[in-house]
Short mmCIF file of C-alpha atoms in Angstrom, two decimals:
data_model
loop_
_atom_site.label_atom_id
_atom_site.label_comp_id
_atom_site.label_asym_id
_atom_site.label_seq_id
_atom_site.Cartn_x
_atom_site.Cartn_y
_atom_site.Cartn_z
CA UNK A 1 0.00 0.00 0.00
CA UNK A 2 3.17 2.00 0.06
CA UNK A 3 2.05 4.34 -3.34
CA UNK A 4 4.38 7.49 -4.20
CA UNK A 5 3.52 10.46 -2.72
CA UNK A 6 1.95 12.71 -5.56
CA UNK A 7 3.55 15.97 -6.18
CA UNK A 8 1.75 19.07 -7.83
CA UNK A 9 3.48 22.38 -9.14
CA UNK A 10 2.43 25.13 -6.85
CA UNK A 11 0.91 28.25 -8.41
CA UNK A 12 1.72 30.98 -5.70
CA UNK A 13 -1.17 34.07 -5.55
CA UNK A 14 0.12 36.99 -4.83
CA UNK A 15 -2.64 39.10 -4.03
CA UNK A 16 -2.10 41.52 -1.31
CA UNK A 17 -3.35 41.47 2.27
CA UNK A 18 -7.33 41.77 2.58
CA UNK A 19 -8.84 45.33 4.70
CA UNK A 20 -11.54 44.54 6.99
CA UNK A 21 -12.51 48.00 8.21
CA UNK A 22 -13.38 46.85 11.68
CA UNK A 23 -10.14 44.85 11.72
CA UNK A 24 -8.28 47.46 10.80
CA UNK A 25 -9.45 50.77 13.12
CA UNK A 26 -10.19 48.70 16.22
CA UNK A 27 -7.39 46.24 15.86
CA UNK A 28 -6.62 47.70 19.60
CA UNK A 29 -9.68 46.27 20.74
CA UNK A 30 -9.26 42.71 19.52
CA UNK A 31 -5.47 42.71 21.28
CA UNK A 32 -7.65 44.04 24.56
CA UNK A 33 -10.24 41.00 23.92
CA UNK A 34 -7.27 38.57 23.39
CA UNK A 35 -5.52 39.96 25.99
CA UNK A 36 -8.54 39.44 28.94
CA UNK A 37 -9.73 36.07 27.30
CA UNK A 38 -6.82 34.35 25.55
CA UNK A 39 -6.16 32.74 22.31
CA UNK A 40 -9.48 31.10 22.48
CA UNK A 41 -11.11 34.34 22.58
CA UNK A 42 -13.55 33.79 19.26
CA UNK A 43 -13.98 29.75 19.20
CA UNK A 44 -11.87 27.07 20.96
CA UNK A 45 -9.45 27.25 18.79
CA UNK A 46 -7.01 25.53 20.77
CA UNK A 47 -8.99 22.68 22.16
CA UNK A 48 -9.68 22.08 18.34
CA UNK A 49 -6.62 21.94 17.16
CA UNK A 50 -5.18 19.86 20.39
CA UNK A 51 -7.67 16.74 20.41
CA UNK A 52 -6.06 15.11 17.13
CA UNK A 53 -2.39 15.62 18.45
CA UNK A 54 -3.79 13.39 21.92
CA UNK A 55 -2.44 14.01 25.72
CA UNK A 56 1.29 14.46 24.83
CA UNK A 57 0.86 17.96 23.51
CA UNK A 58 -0.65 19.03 26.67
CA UNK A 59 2.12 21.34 27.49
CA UNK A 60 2.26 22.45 24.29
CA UNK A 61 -0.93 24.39 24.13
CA UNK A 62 -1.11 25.12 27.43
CA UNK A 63 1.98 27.10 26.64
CA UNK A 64 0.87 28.71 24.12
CA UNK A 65 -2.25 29.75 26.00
CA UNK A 66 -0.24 31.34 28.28
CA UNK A 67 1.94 33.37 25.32
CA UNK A 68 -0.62 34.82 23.35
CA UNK A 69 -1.49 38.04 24.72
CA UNK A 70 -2.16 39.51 21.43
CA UNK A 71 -2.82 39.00 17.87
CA UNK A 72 0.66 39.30 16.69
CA UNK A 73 1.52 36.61 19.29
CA UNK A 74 -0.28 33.55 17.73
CA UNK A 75 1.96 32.97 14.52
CA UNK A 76 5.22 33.02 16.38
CA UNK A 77 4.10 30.66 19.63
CA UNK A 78 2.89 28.40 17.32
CA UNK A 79 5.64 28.57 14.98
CA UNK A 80 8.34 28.31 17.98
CA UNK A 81 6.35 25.04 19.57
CA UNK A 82 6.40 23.35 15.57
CA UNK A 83 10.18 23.90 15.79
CA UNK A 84 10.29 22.29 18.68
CA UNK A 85 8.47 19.17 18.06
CA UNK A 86 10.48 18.81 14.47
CA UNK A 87 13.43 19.04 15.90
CA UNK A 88 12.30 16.29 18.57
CA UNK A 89 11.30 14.05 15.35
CA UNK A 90 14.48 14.47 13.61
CA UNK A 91 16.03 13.29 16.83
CA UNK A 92 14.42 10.34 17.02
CA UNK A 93 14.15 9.49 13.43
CA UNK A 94 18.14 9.64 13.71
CA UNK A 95 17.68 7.14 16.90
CA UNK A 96 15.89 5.01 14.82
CA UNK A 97 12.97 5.82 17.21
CA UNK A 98 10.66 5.82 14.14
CA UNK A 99 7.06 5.90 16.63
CA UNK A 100 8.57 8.79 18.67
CA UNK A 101 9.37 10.03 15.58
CA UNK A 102 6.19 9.87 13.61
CA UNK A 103 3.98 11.37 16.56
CA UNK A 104 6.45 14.74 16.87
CA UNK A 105 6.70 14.90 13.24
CA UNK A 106 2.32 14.52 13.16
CA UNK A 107 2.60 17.74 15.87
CA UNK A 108 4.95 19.86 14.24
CA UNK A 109 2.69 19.66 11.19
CA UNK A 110 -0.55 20.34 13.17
CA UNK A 111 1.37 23.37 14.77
CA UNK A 112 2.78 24.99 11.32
CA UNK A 113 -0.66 24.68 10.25
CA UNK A 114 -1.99 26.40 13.10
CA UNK A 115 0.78 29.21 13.01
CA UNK A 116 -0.40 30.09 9.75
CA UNK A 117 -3.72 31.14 10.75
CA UNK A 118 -2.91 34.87 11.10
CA UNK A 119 -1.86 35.60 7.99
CA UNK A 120 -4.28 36.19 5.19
CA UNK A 121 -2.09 36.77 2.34
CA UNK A 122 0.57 34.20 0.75
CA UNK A 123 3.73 36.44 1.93
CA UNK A 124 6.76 34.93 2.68
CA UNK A 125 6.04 33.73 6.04
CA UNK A 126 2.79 32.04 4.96
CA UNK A 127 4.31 30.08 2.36
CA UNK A 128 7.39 29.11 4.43
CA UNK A 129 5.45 27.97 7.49
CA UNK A 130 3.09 25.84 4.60
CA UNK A 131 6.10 24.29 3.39
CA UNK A 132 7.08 23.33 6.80
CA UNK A 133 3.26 21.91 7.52
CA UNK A 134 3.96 19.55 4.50
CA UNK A 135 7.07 18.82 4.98
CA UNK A 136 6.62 17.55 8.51
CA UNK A 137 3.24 15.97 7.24
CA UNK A 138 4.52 13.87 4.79
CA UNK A 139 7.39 12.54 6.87
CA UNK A 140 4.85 11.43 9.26
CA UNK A 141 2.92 9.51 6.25
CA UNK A 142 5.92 7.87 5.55
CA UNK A 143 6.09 6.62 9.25
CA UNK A 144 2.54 6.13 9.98
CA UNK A 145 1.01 3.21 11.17
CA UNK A 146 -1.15 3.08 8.90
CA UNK A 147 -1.47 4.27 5.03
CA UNK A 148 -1.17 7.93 4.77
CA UNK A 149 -0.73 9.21 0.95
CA UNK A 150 -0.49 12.86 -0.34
CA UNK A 151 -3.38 13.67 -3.08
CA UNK A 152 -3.69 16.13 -5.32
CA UNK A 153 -7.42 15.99 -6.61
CA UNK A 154 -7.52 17.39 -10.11
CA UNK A 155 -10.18 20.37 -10.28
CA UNK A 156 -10.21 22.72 -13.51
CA UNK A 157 -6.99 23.85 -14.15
CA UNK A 158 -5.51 23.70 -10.72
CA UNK A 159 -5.81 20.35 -7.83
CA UNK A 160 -7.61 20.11 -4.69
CA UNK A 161 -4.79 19.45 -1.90
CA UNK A 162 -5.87 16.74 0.44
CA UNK A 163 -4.84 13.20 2.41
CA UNK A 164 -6.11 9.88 2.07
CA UNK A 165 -5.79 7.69 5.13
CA UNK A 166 -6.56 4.21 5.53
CA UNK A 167 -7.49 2.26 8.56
CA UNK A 168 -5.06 0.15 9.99
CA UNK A 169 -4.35 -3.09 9.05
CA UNK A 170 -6.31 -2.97 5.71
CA UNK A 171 -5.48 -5.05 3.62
CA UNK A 172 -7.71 -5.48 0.76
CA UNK A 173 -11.04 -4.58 -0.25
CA UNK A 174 -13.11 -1.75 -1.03
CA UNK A 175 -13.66 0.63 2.16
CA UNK A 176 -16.72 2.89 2.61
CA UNK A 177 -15.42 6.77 2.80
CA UNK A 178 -15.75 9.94 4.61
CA UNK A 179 -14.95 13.61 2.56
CA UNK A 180 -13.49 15.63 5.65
CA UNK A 181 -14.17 19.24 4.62
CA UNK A 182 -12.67 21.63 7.90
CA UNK A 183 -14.22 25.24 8.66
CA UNK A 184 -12.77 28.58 8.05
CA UNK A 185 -10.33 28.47 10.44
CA UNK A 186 -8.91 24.84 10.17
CA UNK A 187 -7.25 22.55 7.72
CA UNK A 188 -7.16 18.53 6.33
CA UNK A 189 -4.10 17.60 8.98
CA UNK A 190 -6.09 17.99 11.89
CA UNK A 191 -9.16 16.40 10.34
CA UNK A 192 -7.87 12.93 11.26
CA UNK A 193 -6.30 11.98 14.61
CA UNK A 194 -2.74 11.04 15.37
CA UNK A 195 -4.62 7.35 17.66
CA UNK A 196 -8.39 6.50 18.24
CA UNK A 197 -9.34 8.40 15.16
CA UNK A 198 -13.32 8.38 15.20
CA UNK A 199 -14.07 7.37 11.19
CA UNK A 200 -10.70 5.34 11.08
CA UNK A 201 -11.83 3.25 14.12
CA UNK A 202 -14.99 2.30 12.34
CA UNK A 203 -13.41 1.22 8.75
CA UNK A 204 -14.07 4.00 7.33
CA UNK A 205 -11.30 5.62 4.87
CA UNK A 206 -11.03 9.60 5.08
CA UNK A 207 -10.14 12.03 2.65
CA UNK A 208 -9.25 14.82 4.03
CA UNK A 209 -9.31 18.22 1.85
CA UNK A 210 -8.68 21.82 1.76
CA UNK A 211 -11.79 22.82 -0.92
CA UNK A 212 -11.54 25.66 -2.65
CA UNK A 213 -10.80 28.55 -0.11
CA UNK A 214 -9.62 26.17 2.41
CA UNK A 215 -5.79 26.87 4.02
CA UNK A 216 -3.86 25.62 1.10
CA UNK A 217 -6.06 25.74 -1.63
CA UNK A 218 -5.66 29.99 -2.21
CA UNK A 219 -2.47 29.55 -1.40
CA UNK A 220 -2.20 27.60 -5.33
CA UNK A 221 -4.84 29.80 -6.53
CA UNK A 222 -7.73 27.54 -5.55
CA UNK A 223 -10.87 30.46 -4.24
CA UNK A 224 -14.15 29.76 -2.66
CA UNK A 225 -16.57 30.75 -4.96
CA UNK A 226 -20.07 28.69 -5.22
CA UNK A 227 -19.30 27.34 -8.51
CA UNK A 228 -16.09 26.13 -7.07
CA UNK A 229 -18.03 23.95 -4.58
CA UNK A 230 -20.80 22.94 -7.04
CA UNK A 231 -17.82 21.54 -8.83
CA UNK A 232 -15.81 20.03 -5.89
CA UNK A 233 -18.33 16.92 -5.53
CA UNK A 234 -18.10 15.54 -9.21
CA UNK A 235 -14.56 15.97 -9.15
CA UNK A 236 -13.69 14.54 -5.61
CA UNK A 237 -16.16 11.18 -6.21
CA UNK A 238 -14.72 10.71 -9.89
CA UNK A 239 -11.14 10.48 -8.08
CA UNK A 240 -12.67 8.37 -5.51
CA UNK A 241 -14.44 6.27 -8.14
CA UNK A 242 -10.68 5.29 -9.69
CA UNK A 243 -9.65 3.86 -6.80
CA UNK A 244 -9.42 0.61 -6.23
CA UNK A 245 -9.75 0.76 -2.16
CA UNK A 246 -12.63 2.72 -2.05
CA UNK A 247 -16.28 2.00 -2.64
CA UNK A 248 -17.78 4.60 -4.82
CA UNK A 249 -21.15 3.33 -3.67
CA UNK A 250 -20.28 4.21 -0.03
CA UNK A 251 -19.64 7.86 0.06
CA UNK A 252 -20.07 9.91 3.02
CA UNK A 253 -19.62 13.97 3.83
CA UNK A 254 -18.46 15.02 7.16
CA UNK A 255 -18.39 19.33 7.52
CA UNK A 256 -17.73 21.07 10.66
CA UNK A 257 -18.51 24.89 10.97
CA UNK A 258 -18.48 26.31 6.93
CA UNK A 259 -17.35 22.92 6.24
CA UNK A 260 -21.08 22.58 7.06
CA UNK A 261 -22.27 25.09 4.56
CA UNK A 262 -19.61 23.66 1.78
CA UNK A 263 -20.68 20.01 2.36
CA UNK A 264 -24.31 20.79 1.90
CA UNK A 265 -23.53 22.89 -1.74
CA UNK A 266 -20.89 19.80 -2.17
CA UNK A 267 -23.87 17.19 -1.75
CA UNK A 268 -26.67 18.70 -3.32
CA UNK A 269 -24.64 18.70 -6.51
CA UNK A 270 -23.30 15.49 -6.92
CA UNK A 271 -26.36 12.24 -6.08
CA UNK A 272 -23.33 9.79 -5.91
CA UNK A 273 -22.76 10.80 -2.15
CA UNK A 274 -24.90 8.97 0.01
CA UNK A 275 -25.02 10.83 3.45
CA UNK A 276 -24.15 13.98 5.08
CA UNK A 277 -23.26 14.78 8.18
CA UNK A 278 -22.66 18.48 9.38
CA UNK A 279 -21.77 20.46 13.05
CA UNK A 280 -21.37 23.28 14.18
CA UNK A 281 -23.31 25.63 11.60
CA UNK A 282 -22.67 27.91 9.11
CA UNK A 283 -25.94 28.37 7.45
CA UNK A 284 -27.14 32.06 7.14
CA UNK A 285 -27.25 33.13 2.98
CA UNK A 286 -25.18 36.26 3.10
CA UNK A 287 -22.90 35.28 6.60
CA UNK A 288 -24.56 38.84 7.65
CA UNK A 289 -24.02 37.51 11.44
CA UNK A 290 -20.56 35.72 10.85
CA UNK A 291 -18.95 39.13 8.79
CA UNK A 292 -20.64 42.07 10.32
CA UNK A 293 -21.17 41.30 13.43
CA UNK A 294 -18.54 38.60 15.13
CA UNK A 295 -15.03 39.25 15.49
CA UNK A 296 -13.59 40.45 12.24
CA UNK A 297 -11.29 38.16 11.97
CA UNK A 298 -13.58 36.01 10.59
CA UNK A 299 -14.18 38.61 7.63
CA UNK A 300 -11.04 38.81 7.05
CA UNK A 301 -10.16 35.58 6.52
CA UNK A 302 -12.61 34.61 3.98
CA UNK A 303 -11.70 37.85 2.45
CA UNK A 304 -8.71 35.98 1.71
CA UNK A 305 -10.11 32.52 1.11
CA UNK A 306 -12.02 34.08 -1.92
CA UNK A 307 -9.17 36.30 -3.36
CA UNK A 308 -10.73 39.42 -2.17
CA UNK A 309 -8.80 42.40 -1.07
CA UNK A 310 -11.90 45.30 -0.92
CA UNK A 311 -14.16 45.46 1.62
CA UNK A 312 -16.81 46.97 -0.26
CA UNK A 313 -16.70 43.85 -3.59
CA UNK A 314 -16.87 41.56 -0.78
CA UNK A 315 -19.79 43.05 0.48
CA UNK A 316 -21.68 42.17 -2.38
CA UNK A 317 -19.92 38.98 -3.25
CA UNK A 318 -20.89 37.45 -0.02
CA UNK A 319 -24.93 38.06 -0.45
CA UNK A 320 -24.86 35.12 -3.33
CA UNK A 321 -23.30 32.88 -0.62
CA UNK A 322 -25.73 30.59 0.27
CA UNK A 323 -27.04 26.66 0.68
CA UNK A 324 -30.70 27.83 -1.17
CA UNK A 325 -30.96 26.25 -4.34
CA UNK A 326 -28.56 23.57 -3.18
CA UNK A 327 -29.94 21.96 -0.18
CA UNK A 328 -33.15 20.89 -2.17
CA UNK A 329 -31.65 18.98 -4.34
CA UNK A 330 -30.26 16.33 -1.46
CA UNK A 331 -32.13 13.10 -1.46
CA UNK A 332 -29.49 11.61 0.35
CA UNK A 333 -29.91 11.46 4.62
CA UNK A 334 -28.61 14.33 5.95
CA UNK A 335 -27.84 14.93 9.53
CA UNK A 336 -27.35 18.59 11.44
CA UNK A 337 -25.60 19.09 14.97
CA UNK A 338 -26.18 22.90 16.54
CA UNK A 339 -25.70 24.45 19.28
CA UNK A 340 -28.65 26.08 21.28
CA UNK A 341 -27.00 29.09 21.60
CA UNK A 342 -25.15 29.52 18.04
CA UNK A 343 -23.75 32.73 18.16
CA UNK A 344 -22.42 32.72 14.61
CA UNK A 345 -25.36 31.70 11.99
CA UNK A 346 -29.09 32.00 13.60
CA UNK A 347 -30.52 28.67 13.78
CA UNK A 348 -33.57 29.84 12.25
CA UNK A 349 -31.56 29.21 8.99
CA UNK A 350 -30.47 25.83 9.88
CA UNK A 351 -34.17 24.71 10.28
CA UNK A 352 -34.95 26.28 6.81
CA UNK A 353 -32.34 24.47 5.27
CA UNK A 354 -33.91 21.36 7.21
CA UNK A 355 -37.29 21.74 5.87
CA UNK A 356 -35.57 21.77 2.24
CA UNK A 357 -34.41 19.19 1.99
CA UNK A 358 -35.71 16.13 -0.05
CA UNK A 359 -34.84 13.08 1.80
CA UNK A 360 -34.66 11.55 5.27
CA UNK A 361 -32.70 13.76 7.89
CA UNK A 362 -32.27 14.27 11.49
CA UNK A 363 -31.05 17.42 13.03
CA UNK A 364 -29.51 16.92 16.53
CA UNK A 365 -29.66 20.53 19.29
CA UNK A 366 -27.46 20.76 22.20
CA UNK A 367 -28.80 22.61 25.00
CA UNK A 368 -26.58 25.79 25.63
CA UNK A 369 -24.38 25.18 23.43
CA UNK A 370 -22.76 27.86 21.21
CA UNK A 371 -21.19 27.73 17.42
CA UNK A 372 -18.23 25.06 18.25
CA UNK A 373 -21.03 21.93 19.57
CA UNK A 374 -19.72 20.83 23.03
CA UNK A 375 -17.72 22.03 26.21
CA UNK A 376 -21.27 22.22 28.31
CA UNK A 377 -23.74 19.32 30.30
CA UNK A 378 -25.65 18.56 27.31
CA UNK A 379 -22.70 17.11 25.22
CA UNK A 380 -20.96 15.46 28.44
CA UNK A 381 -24.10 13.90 29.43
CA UNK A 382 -26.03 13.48 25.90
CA UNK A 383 -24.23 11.80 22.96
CA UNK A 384 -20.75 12.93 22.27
CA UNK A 385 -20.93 15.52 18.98
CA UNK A 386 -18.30 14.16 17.15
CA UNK A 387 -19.26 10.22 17.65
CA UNK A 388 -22.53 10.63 17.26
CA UNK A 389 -21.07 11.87 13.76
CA UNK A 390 -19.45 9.10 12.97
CA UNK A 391 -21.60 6.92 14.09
CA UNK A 392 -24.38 8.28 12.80
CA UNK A 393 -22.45 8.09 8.95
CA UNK A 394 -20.86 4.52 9.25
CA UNK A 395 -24.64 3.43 10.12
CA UNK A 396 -25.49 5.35 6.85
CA UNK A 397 -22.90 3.98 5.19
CA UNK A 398 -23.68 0.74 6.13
CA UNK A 399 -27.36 0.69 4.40
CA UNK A 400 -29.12 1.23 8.02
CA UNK A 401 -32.20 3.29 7.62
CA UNK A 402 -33.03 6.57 8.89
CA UNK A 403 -35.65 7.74 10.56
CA UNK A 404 -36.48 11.48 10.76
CA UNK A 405 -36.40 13.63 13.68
CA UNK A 406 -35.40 16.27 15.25
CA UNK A 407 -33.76 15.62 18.59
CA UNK A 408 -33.22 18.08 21.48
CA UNK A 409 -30.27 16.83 24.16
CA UNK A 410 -31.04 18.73 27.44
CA UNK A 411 -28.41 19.60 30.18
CA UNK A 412 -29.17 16.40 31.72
CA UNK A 413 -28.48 14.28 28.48
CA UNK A 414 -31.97 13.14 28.14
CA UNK A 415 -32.76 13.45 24.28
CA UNK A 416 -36.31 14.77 23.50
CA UNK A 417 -36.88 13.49 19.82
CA UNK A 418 -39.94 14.97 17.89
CA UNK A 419 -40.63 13.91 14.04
CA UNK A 420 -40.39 15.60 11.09
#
């Protein structure tokens, strides 16, 4: 199963840094709100980008918790902890150490990807801290202990970046398969853990991308844009469809936070896929909430995800981004996990999208719970956001039928479940 790792010519953009007028003037204020609240001052950003690294990197973050004290901080800690943790790999790659090796060489890559976060333009530091994420990715691939191979999906006249991973100890066979698609603010290394990975453990392959927008893919000259992600399905299950250790007839989407707003345009444009599963939601046509009235730094960085440097075009870009006209095309089941308290894209849209849809679906509410689904009673006590995920799509997967409702997990974990 040892295949070459696939290598694709990089096409650098060189657009300039996007301005996000509230970023800009009151950029004061968001080192005052970092300052009182820490690095996890919009989302858990760190608790995210921790779980698939396991209880080793610990220290890691809670260092760099304790350095960022400002925006300017966040690039640098995580850049100086990735050093770190390569330099521990090397050491024990040389000591013929290769598991040591292969778990500091799977951090260092989740931390270069995580140092690049601040920077919304492919400058120098960008790129080099990419290269580094890669790098360090790909050395952990070739020590994995499982099958771990470096795609480039073709898509137009460019490639969507991503990684296949196996489950270990496969051997033969076709395997059911789960699209990862991340959020905004995250990226296909962290979208499979480093042990006890949740669709791995249940035979499911993953392929884990950066769509158009995502981390990498501007950094080629890969933008969102709708059409983009009305095209990604086709393309992605065609690729799929050519390999022989993957069932094209077992296709699965998993989207966290816009990865739940791409996976929906994904699915409702390609009828191969045969469930969807989405969390933590991003489903407001026009992102009014998201853009105008969150932190801008989440403005910003689509700003830069689409290849958009003016405030004022993006304006009126982002009013044609939407799931309507898309979502009613699904027949296949569809699942939805929200917080209660989503603080980024008013429910109210999540239960429109719900009632257009065209086939069976379920939609799963958290009590209290804001945009990032868990970290309060309801998920501690109810079932577990991210496993009910995967169970919920290996069960799909698997042919198991679907019943739909809409379920409502109370503090207390009880589940109140009403039909649709």
């Amino acid at each position: 199963m040892n295949r070459p790792q696939q290598s694709f010519p990089p096409i650098r953009d060189q657009r300039g840094e996007p301005h996000v007028r509230r970023f800009d003037e009151q950029r004061w204020v968001i080192d005052n709100v970092i300052r009182a609240n820490g690095i996890d001052w919009d989302q858990p950003r760190s608790l995210y980008i921790h779980a698939p690294c396991g209880i080793e990197a610990n220290a890691d973050f809670a260092g760099i918790r304790e350095r960022v004290k400002k925006m300017a901080d966040i690039g640098p800690a995580f850049a100086a902890v990735a050093r770190r943790r390569e330099a521990k790999a090397n050491a024990a790659a040389q000591a013929d150490r290769k598991v040591t090796a292969r778990d500091n060489f799977f951090m260092a890559a989740v931390h270069w990807g995580a140092a690049q976060w601040p920077y919304d333009e492919n400058d120098e530091t960008n790129i080099n801290y990419n290269n580094k994420k890669r790098e360090c990715f790909a050395k952990y691939a070739a020590l994995a202990d499982r099958h771990v191979e470096a795609v480039w999906v073709p898509f137009k006249d460019k490639a969507i970046p991503a990684w296949l991973h196996l489950p270990p100890n496969y051997t033969s066979g076709k395997l059911p398969v789960v699209i990862a698609v991340p959020g905004m603010d995250s990226y296909k290394e962290i979208q499979v853990a480093l042990y006890g990975d949740k669709f791995l453990n249940r035979g499911m392959a993953v392929l884990a991308i950066d769509g158009p927008g995502q981390y990498e893919a501007p950094m080629i000259g890969l933008h969102f844009t709708m059409e983009n992600w009305m095209a990604t399905g086709p393309a992605l299950v065609d690729w799929i469809s050519a390999r022989p250790e993957l069932d094209a007839t077992r296709i699965g989407v998993s989207g966290t936070s816009f990865g739940s707003l791409f996976g929906t345009v994904l699915t409702g444009n390609e009828p191969r896929i045969k469930a969807c599963a989405v969390m933590s939601v991003c489903h407001e046509p026009g992102c009014h909430t998201i853009f105008q009235e969150a932190s801008p730094t989440f403005k910003k960085r689509f700003m830069y995800m689409s290849g958009i440097t003016d405030e004022g075009e993006f304006d009126e870009f982002r009013k044609k981004i939407t799931w309507e006209g898309h979502a009613e095309k699904i027949k296949a089941p569809y699942l939805c996990v929200a917080g209660e308290a989503e603080e980024l894209s008013p429910l109210e849209h999540s239960e429109r999208l719900m009632a257009a849809l065209g086939g069976p679906k379920q939609m799963v509410v958290y009590q209290e719970s804001r945009h990032s689904v868990g970290n309060v009673p309801a998920a501690n006590l109810g079932p577990f956001p991210p496993i009910l995920v995967a169970d919920w799509l290996a069960d799909r997967l698997a042919g198991k039928p679907l019943v739909s409702e809409r379920w409502y997990v109370a503090s207390s974990g009880e589940i109140n479940k009403t039909a649709y």
